[in-house]
Short mmCIF file of C-alpha atoms in Angstrom, two decimals:
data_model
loop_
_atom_site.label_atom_id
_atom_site.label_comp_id
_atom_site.label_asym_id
_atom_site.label_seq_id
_atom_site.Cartn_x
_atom_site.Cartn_y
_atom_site.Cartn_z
CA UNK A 1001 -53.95 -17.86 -19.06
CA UNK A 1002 -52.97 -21.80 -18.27
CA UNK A 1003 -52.73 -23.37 -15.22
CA UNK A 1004 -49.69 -24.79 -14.81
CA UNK A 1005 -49.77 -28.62 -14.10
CA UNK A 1006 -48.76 -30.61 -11.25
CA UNK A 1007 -45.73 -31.91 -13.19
CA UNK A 1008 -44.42 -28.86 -14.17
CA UNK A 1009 -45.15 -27.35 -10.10
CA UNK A 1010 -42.98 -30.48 -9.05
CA UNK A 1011 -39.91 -29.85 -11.66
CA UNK A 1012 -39.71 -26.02 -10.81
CA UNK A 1013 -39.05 -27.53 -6.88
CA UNK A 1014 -37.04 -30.19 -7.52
CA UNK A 1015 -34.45 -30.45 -5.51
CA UNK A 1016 -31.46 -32.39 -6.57
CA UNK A 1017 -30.34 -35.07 -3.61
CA UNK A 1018 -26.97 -34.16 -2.30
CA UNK A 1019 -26.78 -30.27 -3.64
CA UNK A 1020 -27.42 -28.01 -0.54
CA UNK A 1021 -26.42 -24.01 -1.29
CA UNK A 1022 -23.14 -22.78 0.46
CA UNK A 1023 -23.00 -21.94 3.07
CA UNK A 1024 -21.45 -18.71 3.86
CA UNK A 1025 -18.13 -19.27 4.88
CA UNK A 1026 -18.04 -22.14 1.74
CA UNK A 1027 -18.69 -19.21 -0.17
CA UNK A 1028 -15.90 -16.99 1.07
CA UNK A 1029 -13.31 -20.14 1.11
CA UNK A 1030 -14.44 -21.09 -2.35
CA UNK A 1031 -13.71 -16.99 -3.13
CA UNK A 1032 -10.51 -17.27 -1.29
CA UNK A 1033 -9.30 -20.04 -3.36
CA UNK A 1034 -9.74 -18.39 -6.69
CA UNK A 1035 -7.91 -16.04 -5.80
CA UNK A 1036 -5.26 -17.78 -3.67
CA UNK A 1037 -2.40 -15.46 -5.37
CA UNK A 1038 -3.90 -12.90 -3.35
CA UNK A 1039 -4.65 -14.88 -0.31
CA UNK A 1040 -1.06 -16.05 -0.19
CA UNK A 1041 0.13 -12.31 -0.84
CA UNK A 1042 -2.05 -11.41 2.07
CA UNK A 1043 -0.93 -13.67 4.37
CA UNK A 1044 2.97 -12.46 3.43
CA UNK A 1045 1.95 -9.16 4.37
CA UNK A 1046 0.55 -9.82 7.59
CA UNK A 1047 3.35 -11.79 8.56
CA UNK A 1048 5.81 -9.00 7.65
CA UNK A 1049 3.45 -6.26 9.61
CA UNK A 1050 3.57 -8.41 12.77
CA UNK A 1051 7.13 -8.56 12.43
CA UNK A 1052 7.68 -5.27 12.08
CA UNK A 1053 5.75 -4.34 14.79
CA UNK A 1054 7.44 -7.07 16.98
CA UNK A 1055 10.99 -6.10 15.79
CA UNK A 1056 12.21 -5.50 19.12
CA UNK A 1057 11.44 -9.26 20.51
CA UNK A 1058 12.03 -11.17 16.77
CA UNK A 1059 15.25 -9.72 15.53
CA UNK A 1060 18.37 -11.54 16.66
CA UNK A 1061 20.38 -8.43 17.39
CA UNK A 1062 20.85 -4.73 18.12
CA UNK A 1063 20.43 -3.88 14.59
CA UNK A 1064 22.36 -0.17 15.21
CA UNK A 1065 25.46 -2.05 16.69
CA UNK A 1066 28.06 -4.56 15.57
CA UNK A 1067 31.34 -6.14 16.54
CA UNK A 1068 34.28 -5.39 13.72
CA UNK A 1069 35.77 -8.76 14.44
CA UNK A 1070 32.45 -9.74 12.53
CA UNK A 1071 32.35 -7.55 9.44
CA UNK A 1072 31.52 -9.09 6.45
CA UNK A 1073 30.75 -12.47 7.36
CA UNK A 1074 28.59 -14.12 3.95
CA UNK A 1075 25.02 -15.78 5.04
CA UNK A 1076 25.44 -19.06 6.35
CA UNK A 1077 25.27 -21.63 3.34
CA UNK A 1078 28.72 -19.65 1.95
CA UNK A 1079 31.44 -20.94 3.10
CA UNK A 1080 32.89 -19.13 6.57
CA UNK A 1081 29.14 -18.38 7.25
CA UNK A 1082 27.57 -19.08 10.36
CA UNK A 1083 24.51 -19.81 12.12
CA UNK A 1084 25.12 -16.67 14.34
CA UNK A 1085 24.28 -14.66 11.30
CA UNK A 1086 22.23 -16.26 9.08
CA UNK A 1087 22.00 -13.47 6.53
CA UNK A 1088 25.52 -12.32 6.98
CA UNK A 1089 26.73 -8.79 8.70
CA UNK A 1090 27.79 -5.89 6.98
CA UNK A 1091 31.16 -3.49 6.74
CA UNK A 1092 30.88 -3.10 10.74
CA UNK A 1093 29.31 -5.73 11.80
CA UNK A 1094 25.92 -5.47 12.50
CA UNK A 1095 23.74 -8.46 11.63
CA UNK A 1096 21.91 -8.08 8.11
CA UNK A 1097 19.18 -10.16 9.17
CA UNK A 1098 18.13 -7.72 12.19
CA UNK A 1099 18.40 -4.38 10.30
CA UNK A 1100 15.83 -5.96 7.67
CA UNK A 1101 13.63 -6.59 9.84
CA UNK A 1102 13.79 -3.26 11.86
CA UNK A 1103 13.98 -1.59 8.17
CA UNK A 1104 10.75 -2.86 7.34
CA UNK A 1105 9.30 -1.00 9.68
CA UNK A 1106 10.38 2.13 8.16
CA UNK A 1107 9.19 1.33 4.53
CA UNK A 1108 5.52 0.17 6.05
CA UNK A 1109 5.13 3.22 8.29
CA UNK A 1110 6.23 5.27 5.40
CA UNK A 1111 4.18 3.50 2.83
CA UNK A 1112 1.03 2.99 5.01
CA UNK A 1113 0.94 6.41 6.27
CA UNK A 1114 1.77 8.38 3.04
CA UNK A 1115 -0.99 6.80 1.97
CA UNK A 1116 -3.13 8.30 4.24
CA UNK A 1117 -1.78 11.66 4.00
CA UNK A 1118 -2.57 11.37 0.04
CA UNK A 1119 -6.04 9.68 0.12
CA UNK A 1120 -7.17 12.10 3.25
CA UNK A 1121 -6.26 15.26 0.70
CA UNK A 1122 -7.20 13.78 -2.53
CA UNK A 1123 -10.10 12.35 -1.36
CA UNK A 1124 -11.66 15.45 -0.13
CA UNK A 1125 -10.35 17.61 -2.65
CA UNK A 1126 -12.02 14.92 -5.48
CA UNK A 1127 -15.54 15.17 -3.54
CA UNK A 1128 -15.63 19.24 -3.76
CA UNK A 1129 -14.81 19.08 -7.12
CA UNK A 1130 -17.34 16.70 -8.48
CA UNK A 1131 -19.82 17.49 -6.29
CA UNK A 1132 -19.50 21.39 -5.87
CA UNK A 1133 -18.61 21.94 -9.70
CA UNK A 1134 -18.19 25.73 -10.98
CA UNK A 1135 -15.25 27.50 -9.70
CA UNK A 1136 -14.60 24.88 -6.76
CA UNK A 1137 -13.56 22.00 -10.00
CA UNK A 1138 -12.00 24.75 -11.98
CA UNK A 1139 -9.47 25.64 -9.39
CA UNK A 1140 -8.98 22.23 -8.26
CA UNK A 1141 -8.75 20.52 -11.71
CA UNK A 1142 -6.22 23.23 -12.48
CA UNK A 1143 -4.08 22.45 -9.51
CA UNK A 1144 -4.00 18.75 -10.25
CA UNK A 1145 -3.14 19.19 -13.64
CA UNK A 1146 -0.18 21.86 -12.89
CA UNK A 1147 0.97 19.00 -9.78
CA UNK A 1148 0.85 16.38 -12.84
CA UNK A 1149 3.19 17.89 -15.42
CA UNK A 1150 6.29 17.43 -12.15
CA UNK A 1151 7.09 14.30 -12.01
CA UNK A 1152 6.24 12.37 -8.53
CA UNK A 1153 9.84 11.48 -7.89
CA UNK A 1154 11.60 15.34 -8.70
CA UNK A 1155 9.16 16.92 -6.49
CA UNK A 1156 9.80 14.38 -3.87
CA UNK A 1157 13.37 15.60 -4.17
CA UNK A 1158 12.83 19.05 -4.31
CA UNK A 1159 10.47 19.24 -1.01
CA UNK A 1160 12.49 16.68 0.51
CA UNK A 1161 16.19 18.74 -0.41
CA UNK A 1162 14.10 21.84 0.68
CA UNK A 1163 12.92 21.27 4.17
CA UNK A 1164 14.90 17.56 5.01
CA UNK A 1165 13.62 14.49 6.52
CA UNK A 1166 12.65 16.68 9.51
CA UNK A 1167 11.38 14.89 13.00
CA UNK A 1168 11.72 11.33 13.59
CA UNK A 1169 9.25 10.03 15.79
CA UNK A 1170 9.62 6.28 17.40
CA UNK A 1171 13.05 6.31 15.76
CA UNK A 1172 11.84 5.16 12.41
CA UNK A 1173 8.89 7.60 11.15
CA UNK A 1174 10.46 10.77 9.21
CA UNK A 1175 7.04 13.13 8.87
CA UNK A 1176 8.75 15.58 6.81
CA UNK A 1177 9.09 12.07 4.46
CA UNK A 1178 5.67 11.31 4.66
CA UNK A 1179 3.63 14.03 3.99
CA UNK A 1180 6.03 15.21 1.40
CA UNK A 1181 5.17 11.76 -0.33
CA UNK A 1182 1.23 12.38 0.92
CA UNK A 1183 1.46 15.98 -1.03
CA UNK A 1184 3.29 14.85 -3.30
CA UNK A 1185 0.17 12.03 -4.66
CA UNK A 1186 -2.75 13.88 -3.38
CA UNK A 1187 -3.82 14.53 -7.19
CA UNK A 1188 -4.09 10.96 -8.03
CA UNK A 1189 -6.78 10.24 -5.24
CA UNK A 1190 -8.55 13.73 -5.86
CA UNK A 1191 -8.74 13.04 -9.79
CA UNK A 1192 -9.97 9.03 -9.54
CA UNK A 1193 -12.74 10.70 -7.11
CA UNK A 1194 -13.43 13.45 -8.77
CA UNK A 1195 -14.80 11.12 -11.56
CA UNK A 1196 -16.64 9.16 -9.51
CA UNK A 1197 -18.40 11.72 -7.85
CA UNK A 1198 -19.44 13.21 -11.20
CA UNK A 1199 -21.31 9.89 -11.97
CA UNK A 1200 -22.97 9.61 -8.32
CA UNK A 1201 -23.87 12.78 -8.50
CA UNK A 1202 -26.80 12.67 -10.77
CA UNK A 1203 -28.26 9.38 -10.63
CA UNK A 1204 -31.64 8.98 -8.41
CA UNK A 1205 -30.50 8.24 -4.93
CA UNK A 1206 -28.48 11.72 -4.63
CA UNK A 1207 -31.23 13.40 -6.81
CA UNK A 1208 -34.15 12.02 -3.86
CA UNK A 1209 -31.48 13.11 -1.03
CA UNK A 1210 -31.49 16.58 -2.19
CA UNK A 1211 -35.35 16.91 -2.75
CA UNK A 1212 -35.85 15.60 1.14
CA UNK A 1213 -33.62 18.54 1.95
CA UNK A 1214 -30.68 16.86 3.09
CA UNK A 1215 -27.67 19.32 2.99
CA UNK A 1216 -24.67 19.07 0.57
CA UNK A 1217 -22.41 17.80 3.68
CA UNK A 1218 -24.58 15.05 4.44
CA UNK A 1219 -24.88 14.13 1.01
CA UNK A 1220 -21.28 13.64 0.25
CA UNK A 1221 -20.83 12.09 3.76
CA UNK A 1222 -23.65 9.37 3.97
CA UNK A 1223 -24.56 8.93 0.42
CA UNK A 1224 -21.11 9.51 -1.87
CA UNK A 1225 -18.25 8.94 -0.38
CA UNK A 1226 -19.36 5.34 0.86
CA UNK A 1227 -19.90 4.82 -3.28
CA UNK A 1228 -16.34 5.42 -3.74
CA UNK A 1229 -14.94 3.18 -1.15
CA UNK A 1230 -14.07 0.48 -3.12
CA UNK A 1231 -11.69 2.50 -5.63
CA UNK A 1232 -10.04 4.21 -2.47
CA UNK A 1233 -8.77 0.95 -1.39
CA UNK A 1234 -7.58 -0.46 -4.57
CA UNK A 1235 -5.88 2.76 -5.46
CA UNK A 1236 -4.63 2.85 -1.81
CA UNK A 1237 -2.57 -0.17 -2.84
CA UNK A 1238 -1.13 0.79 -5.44
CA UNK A 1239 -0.10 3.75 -3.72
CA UNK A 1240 1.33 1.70 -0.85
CA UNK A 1241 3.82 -0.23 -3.20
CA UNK A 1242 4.89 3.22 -4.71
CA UNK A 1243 5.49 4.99 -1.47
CA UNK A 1244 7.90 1.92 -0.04
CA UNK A 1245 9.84 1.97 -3.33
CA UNK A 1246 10.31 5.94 -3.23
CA UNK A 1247 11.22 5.78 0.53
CA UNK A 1248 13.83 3.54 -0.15
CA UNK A 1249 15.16 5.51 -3.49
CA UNK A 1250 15.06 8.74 -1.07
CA UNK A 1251 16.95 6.84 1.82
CA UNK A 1252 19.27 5.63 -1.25
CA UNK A 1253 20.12 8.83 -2.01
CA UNK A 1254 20.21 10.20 1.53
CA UNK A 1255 17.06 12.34 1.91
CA UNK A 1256 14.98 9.51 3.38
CA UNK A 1257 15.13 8.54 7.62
CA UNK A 1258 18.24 9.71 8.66
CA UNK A 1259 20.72 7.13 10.25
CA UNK A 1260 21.35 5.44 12.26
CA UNK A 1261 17.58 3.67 11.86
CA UNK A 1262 17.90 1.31 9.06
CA UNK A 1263 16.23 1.48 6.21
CA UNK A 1264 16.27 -1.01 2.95
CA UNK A 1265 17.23 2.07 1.10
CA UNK A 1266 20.16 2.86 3.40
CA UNK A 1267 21.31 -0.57 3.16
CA UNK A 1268 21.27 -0.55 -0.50
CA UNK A 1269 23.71 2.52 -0.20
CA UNK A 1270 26.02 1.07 1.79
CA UNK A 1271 26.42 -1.84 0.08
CA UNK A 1272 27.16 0.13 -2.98
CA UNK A 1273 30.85 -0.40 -2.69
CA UNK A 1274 30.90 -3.74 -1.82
CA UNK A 1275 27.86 -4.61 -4.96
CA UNK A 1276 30.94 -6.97 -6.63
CA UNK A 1277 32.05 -8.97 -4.33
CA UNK A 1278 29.97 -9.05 -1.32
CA UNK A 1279 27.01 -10.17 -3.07
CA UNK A 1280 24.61 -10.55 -0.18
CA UNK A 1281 24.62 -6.99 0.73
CA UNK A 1282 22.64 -5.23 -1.75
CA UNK A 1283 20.70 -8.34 -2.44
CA UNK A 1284 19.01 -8.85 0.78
CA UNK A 1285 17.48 -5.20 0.94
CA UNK A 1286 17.07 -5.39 -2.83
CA UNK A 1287 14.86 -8.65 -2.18
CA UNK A 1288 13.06 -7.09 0.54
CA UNK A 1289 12.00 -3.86 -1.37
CA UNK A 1290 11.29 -6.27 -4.48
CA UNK A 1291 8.94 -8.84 -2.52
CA UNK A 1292 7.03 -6.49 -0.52
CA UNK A 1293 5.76 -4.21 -3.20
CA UNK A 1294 5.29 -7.59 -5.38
CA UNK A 1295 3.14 -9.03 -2.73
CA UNK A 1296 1.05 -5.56 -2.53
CA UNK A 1297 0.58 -5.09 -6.14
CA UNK A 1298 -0.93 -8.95 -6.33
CA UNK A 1299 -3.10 -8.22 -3.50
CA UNK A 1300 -4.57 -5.13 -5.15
CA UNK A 1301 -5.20 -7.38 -8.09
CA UNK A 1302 -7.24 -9.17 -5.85
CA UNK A 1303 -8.59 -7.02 -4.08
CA UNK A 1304 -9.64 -5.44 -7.01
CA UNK A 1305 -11.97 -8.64 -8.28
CA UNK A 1306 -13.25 -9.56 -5.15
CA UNK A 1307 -14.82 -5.78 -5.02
CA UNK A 1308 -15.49 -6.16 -8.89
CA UNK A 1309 -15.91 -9.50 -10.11
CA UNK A 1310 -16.98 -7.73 -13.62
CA UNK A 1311 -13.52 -6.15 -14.02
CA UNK A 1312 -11.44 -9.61 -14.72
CA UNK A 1313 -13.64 -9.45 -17.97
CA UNK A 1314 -12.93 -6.23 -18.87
#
């Protein structure tokens, strides 16, 4: 054994002048920056929840009534446009501009909550299944596999022709819409978890849980499911984007939040007749959908390498 010399003691402390570690929130900005696509996509999506949820103080306009004297007027850089409605008004009148922002409410709750619906089954459905094993994962794995041969969208449509959109609660929430979209995805959730839980389940943390005695429950409560956090939320926003864009193809085609609440769906439908030569009508919903589940699929990108730095290399 050497001793290590007094030269070599002062190089392994030597502290450069001027380099101090970062701090904390230097860390987090310097984070935030590299992925800035995803900070700005956050930041979108705020702003479009708070004005959702403010609606009734931010839009212009009654957004369910409009003046036929009105109807039709282009957005306000076309010529007879006017600062009264910036984005135009439709066939009777009512202010575009208003109705997107009161329809984004619908496509959020609908999105947001669907997702719930989905990840609350899945979710618990995935855990007995990896976990439990035997018959429990026969019968579930079955069922998600039979679910996975119908495609999302038919049996959207058939549940959705079947039982309709059902109650409407706050004027804008349709919850024969929702959970039909939250049944409709549960498998996704339960077979990502499922996986997951597989893994967990036999390395050495779960393995010294069970010799203490700690019951099954507790064990999937306090030890696995926490593990599996991270792939919830990513897949959550994924499923997010997917649930706005089917909301608006079922209030397209009718099925979705029955009028008079508007919808970006609705508003694509009722512009269909006027696609050719009142351009701004289909566009503006058509943007809306388009941006919003852009903005969500970029933040799940990021959200995705901030939880797993290692995946941008894989």
């Amino acid at each position: 054994m050497t001793d290590r010399s007094p030269e070599m003691t002062a190089a392994s402390t030597l502290v450069i002048p001027g380099r101090r570690p970062a701090a904390g929130w230097q860390r987090v900005a310097r984070r935030l920056w590299q992925l800035r696509t995803a900070t700005l996509s956050a930041v979108f999506l705020v702003g479009l929840v708070l004005m959702a949820v403010f609606a009734d103080f931010i839009a212009p306009y009654n957004p369910y009534e409009g003046e036929l004297v009105d109807r039709l007027k282009p957005p306000v850089w076309e010529q007879d446009g006017s600062w009264a409605h910036i984005l135009g008004t439709d066939q009777v009148g009512r202010d575009n501009l208003s109705r997107l922002i009161f329809g984004a409410r619908v496509s959020l709750a609908a999105g947001f909550l669907a997702t719930v619906v989905a990840a609350a089954i899945g979710v618990a459905l995935g855990l007995m299944a990896g976990y439990i094993g035997r018959l429990a994962d026969t019968v579930i794995s079955t069922l998600i596999n039979i679910q996975l041969t119908v495609p999302f969208i038919l049996l959207a449509l058939l549940f959705i022709g079947a039982v309709g959109p059902g109650l409407v609660i706050a004027g804008y929430i349709a919850v024969n819409v929702i959970i039909v979209l939250g049944v409709a995805s549960w498998p996704i959730y339960a077979r990502v978890i499922r996986a997951e839980v597989l893994k967990l389940r036999e390395l050495d943390f779960v393995t010294a849980a069970r010799c203490l005695g700690i019951s099954d429950g507790r064990i999937l409560l306090r030890h696995i499911l926490p593990n599996t956090v991270n792939s919830i939320i990513v897949l959550s926003t994924v499923q997010v984007a997917r649930f706005i864009i089917t909301e608006a193809f079922l209030s397209f085609l009718g099925l979705g939040t029955p009028p008079p609440t508007p919808t970006w769906g609705s508003m694509l439908a009722d512009a269909r007749q006027f696609m050719f030569d009142k351009w701004w009508l289909p566009t503006f919903p058509g943007l809306a959908i388009f941006i919003t589940t852009l903005a969500i699929n970029l933040f799940g990108d990021g959200l995705r390498d901030w939880l797993d730095p290692y995946s941008r290399n894989v």
